[in-house]
Short mmCIF file of C-alpha atoms in Angstrom, two decimals:
data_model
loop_
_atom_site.label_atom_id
_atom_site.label_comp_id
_atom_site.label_asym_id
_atom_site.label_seq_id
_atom_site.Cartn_x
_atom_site.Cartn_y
_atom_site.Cartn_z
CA UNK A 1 -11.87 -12.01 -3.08
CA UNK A 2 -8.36 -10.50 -3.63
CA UNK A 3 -7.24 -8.94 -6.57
CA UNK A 4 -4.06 -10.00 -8.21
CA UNK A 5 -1.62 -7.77 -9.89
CA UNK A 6 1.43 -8.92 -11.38
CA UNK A 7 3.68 -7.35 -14.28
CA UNK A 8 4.26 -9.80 -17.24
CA UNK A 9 6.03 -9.52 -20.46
CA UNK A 10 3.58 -10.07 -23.50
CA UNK A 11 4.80 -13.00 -25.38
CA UNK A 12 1.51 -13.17 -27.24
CA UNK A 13 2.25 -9.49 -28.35
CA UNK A 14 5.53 -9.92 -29.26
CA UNK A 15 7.05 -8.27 -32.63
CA UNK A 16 9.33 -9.47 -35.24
CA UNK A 17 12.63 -7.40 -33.45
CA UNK A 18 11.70 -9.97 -30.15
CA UNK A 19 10.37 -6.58 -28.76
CA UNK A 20 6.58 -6.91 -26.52
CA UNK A 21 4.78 -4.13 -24.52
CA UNK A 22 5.10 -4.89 -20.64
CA UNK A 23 1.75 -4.91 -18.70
CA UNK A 24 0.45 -5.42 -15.33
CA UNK A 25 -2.08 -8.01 -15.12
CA UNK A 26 -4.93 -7.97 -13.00
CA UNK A 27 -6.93 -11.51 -12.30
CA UNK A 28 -10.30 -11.72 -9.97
CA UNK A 29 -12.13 -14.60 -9.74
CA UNK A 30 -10.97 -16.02 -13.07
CA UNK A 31 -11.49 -12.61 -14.80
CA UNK A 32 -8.53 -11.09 -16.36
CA UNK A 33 -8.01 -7.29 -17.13
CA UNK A 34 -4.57 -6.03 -18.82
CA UNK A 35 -3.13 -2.35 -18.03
CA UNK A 36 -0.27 -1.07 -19.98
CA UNK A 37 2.37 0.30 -18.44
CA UNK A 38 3.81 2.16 -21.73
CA UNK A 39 6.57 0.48 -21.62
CA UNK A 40 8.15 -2.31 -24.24
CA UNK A 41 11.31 -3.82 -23.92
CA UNK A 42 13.37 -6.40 -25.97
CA UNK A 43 12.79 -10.27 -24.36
CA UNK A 44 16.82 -10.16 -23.32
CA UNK A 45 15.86 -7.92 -20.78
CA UNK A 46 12.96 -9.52 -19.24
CA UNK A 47 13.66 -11.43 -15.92
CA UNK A 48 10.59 -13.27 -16.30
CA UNK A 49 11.21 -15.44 -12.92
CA UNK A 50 11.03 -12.60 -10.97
CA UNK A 51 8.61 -10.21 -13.37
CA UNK A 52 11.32 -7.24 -14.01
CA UNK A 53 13.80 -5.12 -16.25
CA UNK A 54 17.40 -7.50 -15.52
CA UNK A 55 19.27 -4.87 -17.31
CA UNK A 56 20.70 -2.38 -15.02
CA UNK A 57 21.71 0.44 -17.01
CA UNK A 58 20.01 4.12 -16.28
CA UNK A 59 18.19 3.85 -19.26
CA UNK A 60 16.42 0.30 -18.29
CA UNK A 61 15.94 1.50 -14.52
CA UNK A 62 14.17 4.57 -15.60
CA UNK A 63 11.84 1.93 -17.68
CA UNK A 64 11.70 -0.88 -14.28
CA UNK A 65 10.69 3.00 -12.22
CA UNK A 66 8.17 3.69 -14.63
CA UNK A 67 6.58 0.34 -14.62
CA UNK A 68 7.32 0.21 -10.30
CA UNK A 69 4.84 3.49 -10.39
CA UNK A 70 2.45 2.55 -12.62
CA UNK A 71 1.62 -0.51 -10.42
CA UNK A 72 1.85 1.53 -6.75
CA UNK A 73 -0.77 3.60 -7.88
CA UNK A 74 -3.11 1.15 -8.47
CA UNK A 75 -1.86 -0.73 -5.40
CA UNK A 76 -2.71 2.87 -3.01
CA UNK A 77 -5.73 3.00 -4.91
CA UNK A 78 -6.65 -0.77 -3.58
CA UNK A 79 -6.14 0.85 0.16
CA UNK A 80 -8.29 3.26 -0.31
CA UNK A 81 -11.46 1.64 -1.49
CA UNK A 82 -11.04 -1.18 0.89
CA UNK A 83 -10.34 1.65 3.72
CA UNK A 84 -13.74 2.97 2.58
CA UNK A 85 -15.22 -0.72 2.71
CA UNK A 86 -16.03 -0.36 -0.89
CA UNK A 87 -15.79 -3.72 -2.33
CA UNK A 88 -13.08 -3.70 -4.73
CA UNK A 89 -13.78 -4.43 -8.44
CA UNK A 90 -12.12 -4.70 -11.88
CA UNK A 91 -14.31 -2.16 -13.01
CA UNK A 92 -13.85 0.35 -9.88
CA UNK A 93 -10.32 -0.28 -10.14
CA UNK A 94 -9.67 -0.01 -13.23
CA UNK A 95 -12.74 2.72 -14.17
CA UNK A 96 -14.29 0.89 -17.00
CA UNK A 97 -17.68 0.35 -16.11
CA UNK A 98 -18.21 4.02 -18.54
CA UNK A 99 -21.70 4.31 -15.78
CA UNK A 100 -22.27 7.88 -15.31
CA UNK A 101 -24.77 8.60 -11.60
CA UNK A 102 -27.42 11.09 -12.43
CA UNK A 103 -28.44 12.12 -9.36
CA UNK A 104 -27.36 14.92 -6.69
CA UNK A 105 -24.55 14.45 -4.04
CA UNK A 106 -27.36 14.77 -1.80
CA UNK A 107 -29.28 11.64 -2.87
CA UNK A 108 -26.21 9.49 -3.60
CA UNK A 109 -25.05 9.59 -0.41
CA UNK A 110 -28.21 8.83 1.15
CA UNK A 111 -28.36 5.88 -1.07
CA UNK A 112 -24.97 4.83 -0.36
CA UNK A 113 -25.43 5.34 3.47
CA UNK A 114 -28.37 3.39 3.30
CA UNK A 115 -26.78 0.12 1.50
CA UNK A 116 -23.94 0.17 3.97
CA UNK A 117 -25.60 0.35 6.74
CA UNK A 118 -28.19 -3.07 5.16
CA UNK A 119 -24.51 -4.13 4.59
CA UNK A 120 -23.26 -3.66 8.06
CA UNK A 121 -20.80 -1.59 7.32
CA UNK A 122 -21.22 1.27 9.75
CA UNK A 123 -17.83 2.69 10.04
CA UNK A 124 -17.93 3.54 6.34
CA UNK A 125 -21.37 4.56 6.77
CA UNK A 126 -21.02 6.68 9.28
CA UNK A 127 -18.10 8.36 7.25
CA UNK A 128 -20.56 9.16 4.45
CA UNK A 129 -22.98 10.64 7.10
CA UNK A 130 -19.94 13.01 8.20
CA UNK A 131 -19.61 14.01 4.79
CA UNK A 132 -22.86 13.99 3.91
CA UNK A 133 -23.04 16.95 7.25
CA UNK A 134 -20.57 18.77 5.80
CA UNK A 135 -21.57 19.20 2.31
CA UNK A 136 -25.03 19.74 3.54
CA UNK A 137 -23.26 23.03 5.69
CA UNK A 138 -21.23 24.01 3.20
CA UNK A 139 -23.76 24.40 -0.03
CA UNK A 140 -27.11 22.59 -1.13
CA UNK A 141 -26.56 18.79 -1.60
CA UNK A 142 -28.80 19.30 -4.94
CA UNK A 143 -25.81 19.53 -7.01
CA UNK A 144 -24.80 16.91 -9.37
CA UNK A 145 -21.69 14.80 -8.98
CA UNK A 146 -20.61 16.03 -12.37
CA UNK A 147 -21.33 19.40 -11.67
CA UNK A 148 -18.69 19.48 -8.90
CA UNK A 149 -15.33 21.85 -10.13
CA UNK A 150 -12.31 23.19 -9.00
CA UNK A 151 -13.96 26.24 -7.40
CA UNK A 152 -16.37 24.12 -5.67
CA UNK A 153 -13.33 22.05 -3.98
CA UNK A 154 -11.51 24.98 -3.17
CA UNK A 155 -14.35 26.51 -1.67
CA UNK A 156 -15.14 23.60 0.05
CA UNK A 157 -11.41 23.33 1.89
CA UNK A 158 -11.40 26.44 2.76
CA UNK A 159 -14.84 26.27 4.31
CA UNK A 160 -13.69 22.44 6.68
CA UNK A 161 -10.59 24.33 7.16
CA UNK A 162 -12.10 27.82 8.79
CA UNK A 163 -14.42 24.90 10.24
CA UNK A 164 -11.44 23.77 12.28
CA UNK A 165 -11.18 20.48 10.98
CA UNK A 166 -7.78 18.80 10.81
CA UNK A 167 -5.66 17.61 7.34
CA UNK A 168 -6.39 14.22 8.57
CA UNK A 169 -10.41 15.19 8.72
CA UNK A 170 -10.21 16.70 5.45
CA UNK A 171 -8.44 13.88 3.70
CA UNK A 172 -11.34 11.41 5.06
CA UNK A 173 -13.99 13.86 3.60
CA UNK A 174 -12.20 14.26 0.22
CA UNK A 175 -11.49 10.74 -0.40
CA UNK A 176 -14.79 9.69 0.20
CA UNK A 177 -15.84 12.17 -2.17
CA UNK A 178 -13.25 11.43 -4.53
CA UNK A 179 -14.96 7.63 -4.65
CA UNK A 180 -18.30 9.14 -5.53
CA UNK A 181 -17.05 10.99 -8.96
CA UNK A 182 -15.37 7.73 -9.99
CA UNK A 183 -18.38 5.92 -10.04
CA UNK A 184 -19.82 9.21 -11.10
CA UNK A 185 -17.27 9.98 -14.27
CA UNK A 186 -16.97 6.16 -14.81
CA UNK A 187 -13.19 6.82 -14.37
CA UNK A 188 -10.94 8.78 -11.94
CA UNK A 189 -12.18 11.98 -11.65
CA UNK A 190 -8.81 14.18 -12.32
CA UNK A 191 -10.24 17.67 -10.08
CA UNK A 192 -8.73 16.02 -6.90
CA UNK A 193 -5.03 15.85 -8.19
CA UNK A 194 -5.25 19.36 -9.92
CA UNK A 195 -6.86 21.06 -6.83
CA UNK A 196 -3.95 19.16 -4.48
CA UNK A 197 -1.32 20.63 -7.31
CA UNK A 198 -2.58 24.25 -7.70
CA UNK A 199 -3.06 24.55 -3.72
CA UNK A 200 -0.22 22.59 -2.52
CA UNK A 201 -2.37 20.94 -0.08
CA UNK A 202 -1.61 19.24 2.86
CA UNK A 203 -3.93 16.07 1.96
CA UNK A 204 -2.27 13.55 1.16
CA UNK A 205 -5.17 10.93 -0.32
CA UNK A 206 -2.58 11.15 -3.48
CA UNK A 207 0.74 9.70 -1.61
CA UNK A 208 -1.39 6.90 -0.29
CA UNK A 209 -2.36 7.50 3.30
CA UNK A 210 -5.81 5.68 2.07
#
């Protein structure tokens, strides 16, 4: 099933100045999830036929940009899980499920290869096996997901670059193992956008190539 995202005005939130928060709705299967987009606006400016800002001074474009952003991101985030073939959830998209995974790297990914491949999903499968090589060359796979830091994702660039792998490479092998500390940290785990800012990498997981 598809998830459905649309950005509504909050009449049943709405204040005694006519003023309501603006959030971006997500339905699946009858199940409804609000996100807000920190934005709240006064109900003259709502176009609500066609779900934005109809003001179009500076000030109320910066607020429709804002709002634009806050729903790409969970739009690229979409691509990605569904070009891992990781069924896409309220809970995985919107990190909620608070479940933290106590076992190593190592043993997840087994795991995960394992109900893929039951699942017939053998491209992604065979994507965890690649990283699952990797990780094994790199360092022992009997870390835990939440023991994973910065200097461990440096380290482990530098070690696929010197490796000769490509940015493209790398980006597979980072987003898979981006989708492992979610479901890990029960949210987005944030190490993957500070590494890409401190190192100015050429990954680009975060612009939404996934």
């Amino acid at each position: 099933m598809t998830i459905n995202a649309n950005v509504i005005f909050r009449k049943d939130k709405i204040k005694s100045n006519n003023t309501a928060p603006i959030h971006i709705r997500f339905t699946l299967n009858r199940k409804i999830r609000y996100v807000s987009t920190g934005v709240t606006i006064h109900i003259s400016k709502w176009d609500f036929e066609n779900q934005r800002i109809k003001d179009n001074s500076p000030e109320m474009q910066e607020l429709q940009y804002r709002i634009d952003t806050k729903l790409n991101e969970y739009r690229r985030k979409i691509k990605r899980l569904e070009a891992l073939e990781i069924d896409v959830t309220l809970d995985n998209l919107l990190e909620t499920n608070g479940r933290k995974i106590n076992c190593t790297v190592g043993e997840y990914l087994k795991q995960t290869i394992e109900r893929l491949e039951t699942l017939g999903k053998y491209g992604s499968a065979s994507k965890h096996r690649s990283l699952l090589s990797r990780l094994s060359q790199f360092r022992s796979l009997n870390i835990r997901l939440d023991e994973i830091d910065l200097a461990y994702l440096h380290d482990f660039e530098l070690f696929l670059r010197k490796e000769g792998n490509t940015n493209n490479s790398i980006a597979t092998q980072y987003a898979i193992l981006q989708c492992l500390c979610i479901r890990c940290h029960g949210g987005l785990c944030p190490l993957f956008r500070t590494h890409q800012n401190q190192r100015k990498s050429c990954l680009t997981i975060w612009s939404g190539s996934f």
